[in-house]
Tab-separated table of C-alpha atoms in Angstrom:
chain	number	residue	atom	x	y	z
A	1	UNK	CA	-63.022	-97.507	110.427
A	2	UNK	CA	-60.696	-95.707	113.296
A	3	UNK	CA	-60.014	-99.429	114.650
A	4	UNK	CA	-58.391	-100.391	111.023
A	5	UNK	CA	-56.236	-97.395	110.302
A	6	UNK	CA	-53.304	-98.907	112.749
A	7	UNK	CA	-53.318	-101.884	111.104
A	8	UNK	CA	-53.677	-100.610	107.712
A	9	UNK	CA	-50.074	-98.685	108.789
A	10	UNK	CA	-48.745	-101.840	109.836
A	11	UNK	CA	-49.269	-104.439	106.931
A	12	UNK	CA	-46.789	-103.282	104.849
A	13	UNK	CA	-44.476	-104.307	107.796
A	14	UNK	CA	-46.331	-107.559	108.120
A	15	UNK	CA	-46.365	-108.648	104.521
A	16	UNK	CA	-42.668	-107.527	104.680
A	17	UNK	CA	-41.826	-109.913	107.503
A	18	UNK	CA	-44.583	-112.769	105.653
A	19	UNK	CA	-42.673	-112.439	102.335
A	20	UNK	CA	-38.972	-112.401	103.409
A	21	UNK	CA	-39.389	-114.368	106.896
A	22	UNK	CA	-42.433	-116.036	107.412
A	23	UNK	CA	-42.631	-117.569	103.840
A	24	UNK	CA	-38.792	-118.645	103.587
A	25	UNK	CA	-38.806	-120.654	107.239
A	26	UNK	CA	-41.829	-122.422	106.186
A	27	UNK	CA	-40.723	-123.703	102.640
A	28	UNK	CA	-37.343	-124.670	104.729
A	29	UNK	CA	-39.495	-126.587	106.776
A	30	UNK	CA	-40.847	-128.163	104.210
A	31	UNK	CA	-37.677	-128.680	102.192
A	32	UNK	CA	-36.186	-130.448	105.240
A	33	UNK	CA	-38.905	-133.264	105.124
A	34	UNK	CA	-37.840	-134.195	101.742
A	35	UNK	CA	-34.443	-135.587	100.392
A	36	UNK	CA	-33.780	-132.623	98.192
A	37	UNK	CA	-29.895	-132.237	96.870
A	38	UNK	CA	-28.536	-129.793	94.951
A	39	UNK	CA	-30.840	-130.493	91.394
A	40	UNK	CA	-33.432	-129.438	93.316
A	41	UNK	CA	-35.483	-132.193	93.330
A	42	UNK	CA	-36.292	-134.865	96.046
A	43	UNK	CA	-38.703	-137.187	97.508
A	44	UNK	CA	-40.788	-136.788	100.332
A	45	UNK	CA	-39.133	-138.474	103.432
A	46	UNK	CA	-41.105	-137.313	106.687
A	47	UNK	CA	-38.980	-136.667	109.473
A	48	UNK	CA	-36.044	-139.037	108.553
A	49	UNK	CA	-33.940	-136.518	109.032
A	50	UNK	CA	-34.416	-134.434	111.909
A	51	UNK	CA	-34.433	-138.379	113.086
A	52	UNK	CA	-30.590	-138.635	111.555
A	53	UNK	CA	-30.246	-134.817	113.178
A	54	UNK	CA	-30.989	-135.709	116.583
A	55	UNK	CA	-29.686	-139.005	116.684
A	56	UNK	CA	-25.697	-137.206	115.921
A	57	UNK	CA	-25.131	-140.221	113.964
A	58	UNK	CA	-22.783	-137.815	111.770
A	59	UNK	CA	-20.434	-136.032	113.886
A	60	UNK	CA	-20.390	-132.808	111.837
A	61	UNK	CA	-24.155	-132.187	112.515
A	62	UNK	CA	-23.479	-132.576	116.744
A	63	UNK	CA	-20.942	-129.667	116.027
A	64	UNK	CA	-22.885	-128.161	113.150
A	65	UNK	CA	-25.866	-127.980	115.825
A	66	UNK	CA	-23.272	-126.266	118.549
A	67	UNK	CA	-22.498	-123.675	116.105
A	68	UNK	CA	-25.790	-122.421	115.558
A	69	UNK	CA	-26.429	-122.475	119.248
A	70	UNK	CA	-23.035	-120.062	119.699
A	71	UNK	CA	-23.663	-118.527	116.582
A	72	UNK	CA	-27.438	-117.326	117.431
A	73	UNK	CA	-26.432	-116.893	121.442
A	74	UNK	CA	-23.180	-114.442	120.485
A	75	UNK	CA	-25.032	-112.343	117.418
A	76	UNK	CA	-28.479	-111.695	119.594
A	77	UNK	CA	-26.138	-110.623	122.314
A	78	UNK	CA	-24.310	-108.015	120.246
A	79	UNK	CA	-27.687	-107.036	118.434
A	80	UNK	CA	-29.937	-106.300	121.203
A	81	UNK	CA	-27.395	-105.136	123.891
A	82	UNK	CA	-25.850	-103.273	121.641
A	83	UNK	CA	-28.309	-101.554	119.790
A	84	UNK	CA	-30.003	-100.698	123.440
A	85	UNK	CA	-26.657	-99.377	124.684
A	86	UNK	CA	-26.735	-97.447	121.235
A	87	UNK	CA	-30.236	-96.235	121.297
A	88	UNK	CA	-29.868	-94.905	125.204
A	89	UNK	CA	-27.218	-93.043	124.201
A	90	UNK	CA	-28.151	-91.216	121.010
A	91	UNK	CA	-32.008	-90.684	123.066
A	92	UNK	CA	-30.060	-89.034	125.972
A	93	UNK	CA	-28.422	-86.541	123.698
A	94	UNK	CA	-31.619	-85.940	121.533
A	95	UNK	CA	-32.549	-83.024	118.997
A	96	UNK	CA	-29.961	-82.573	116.495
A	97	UNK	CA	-27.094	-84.723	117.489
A	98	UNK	CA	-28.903	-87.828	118.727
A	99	UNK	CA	-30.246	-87.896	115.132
A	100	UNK	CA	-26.985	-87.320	113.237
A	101	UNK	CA	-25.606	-90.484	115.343
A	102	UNK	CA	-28.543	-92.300	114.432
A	103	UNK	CA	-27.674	-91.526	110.964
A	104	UNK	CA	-23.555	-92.343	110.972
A	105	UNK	CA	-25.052	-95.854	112.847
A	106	UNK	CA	-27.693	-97.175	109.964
A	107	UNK	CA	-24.810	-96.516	107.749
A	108	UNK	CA	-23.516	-100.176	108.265
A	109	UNK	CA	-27.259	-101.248	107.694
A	110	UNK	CA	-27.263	-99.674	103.998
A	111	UNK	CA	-24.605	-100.879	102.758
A	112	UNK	CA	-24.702	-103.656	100.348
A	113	UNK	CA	-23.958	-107.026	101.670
A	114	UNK	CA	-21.425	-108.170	99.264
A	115	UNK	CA	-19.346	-104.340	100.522
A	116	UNK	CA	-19.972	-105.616	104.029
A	117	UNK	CA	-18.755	-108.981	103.645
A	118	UNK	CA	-15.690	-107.492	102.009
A	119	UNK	CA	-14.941	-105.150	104.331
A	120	UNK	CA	-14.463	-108.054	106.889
A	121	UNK	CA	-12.469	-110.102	104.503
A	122	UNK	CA	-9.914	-107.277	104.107
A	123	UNK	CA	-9.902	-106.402	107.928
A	124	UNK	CA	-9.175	-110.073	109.057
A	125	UNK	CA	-7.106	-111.039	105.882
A	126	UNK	CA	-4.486	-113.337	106.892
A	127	UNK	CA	-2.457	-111.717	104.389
A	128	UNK	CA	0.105	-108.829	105.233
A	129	UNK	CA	-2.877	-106.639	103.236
A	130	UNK	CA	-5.370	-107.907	106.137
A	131	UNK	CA	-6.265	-104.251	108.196
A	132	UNK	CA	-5.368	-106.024	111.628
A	133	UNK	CA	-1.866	-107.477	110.031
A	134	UNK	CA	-0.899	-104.071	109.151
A	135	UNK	CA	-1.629	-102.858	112.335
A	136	UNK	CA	0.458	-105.700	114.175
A	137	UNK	CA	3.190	-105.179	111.932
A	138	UNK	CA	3.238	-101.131	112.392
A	139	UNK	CA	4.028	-102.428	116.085
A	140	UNK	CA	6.454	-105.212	115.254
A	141	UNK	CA	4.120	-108.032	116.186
A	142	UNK	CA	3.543	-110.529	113.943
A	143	UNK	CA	0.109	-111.333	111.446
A	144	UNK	CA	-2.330	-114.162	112.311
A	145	UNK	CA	-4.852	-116.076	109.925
A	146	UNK	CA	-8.025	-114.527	111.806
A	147	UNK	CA	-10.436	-116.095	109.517
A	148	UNK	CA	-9.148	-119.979	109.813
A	149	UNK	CA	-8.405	-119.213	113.704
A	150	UNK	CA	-11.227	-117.252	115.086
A	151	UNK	CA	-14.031	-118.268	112.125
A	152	UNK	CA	-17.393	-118.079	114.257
A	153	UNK	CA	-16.779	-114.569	116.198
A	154	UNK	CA	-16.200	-113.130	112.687
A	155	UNK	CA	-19.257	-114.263	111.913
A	156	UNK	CA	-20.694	-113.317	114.712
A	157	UNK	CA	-19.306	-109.897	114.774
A	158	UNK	CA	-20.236	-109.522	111.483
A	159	UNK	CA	-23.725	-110.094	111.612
A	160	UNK	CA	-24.088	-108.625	115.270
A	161	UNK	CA	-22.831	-105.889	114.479
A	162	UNK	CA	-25.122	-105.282	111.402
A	163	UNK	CA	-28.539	-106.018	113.460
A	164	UNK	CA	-27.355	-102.966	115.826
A	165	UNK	CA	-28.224	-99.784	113.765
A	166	UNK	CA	-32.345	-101.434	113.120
A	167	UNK	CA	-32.220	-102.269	116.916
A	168	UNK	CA	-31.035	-98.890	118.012
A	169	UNK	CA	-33.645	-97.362	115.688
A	170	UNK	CA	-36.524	-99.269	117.322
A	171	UNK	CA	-35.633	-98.780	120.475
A	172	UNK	CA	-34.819	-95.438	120.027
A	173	UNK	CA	-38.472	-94.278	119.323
A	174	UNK	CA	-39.517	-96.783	122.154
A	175	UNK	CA	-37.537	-94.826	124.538
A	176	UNK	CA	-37.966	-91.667	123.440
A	177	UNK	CA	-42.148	-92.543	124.002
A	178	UNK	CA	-40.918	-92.845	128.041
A	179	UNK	CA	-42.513	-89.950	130.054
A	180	UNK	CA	-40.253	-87.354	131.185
A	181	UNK	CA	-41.444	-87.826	134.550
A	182	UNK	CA	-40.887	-91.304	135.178
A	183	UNK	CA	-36.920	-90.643	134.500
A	184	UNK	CA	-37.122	-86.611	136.680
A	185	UNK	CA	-38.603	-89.316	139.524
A	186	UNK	CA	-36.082	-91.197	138.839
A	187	UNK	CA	-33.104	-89.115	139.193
A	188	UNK	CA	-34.418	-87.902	142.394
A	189	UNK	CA	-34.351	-91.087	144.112
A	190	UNK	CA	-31.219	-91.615	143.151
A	191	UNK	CA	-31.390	-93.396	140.815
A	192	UNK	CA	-28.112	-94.321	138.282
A	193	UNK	CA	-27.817	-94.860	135.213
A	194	UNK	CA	-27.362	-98.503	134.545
A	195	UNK	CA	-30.520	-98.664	137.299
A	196	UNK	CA	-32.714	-96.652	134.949
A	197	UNK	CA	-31.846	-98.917	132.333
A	198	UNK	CA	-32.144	-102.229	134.040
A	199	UNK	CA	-35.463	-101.403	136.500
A	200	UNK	CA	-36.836	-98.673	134.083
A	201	UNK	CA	-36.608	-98.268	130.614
A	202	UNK	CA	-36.377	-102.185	129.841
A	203	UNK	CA	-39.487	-103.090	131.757
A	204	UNK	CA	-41.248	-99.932	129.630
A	205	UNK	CA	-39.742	-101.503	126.465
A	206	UNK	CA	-39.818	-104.765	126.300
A	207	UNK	CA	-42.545	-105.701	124.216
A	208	UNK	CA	-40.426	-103.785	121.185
A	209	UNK	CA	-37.424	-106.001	122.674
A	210	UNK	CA	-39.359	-109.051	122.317
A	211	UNK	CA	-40.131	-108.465	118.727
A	212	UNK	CA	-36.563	-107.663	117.990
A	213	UNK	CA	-35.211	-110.624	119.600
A	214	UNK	CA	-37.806	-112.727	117.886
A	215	UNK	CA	-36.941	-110.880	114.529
A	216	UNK	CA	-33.439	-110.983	114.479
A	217	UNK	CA	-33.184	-114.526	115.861
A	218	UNK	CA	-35.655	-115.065	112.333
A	219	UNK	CA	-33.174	-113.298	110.795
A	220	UNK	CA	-30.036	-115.064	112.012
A	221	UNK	CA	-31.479	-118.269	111.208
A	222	UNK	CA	-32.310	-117.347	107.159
A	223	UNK	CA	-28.907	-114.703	106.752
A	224	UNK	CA	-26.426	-117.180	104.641
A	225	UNK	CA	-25.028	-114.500	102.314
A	226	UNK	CA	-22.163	-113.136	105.222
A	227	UNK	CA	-21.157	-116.838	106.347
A	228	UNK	CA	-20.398	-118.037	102.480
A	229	UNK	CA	-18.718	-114.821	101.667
A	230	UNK	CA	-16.228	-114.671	104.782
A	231	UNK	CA	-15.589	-117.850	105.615
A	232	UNK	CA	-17.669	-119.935	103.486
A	233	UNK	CA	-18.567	-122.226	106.756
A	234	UNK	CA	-15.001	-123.388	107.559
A	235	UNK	CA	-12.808	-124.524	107.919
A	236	UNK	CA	-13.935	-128.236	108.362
A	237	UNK	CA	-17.765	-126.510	109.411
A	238	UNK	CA	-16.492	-124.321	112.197
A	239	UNK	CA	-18.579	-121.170	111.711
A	240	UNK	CA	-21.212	-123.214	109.617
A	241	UNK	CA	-24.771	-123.368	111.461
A	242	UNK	CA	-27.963	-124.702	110.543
């Protein structure tokens, strides 16, 4: 009975990750070996067209393709680096403090998506409203159109920056699980900081980095809700992935 009482803590985490996650990539799957529009319905067509996919017959799926490649390589980047820069930090200050950061960090991770997506709208509106507009004009420079000139990093940033506060809370118990003596020993060998990280602490930690990556890259691949909201894939599919 001892042997089963981890896993029974972990399977509401599992059947989390098989409802939202494993469930949705495999009925995608599916959905892409049929000809299914938008009523829904379709007819079973094998793999005619990952065929039409990978034979970039249509130009917009050779640069639809690229995007996802950016889009996953630029948000995983931001996510895990991030959230390890982020979780280093708030575990080096511990007690009180480290935990009040902690908190002020998930914030971005509890709002509601539709707030979040707004919130970027209104910072990169092309508009003289947009929160970077104002700011150029408070300094005499003139406003851009962020969203129809920079499209992907917005959406990168945007969902980067969201994975960072569950990152930073993973990794924050992962590190704080380090003995005390392994970083003393450390220190005394002179040792510096971005050496501990690198040749210590990610070595210790990376099975929980592993599962991250592998989770948010999941994650990445089923989020739509930021893309359509922002920038709704444009203009002419240059922030829309796979």
């Amino acid at each position: 009975m001892k042997k089963l009482i981890p896993y029974i803590f972990i399977l509401p985490l599992i059947l989390l990750i098989l409802l939202f996650y494993i469930i949705p990539a495999v009925s995608t799957f599916y959905i892409s070996l049929t000809d299914m529009g938008r009523s829904l319905k379709g007819d079973f067509v094998g793999l005619k067209n990952f065929t039409r996919m990978f034979s970039l017959e249509d130009p917009v799926i050779g640069r639809v393709l690229l995007n996802t490649i950016f889009y996953l390589a630029g948000a995983l980047a931001i996510t895990i680096i991030g959230g390890l820069l982020l979780a280093n930090a708030t575990a080096s200050l511990g007690g009180a403090m480290g935990a009040f950061f902690r908190l002020v960090w998930f914030l971005p991770r509890a709002t509601p998506p539709v707030v979040w997506a707004f919130l970027w709208i209104w910072a990169f509106n092309p508009t003289q409203f947009g929160l970077l507009n104002m700011i150029l004009s408070r300094i005499g420079l003139p406003g851009r159109g962020w969203i129809s000139l920079y499209p992907m990093l917005i959406v990168i940033l945007a969902n980067g920056i969201l994975g960072i506060p569950y990152t930073m809370t993973i990794l924050s118990a992962a590190l704080g699980n380090i003995p005390s003596e392994i970083i003393e020993a450390s220190r005394i060998d002179g040792a510096s900081g971005w050496q501990m990280i690198i040749k210590i602490k990610i070595p210790i930690i990376w099975w929980p980095l592993s599962f991250l990556t592998i989770w948010h890259t999941l994650s990445f691949l089923t989020t739509f809700q930021y893309i359509l909201m922002i920038t709704g894939g444009g203009p002419f599919y240059a922030s829309t992935p796979l």
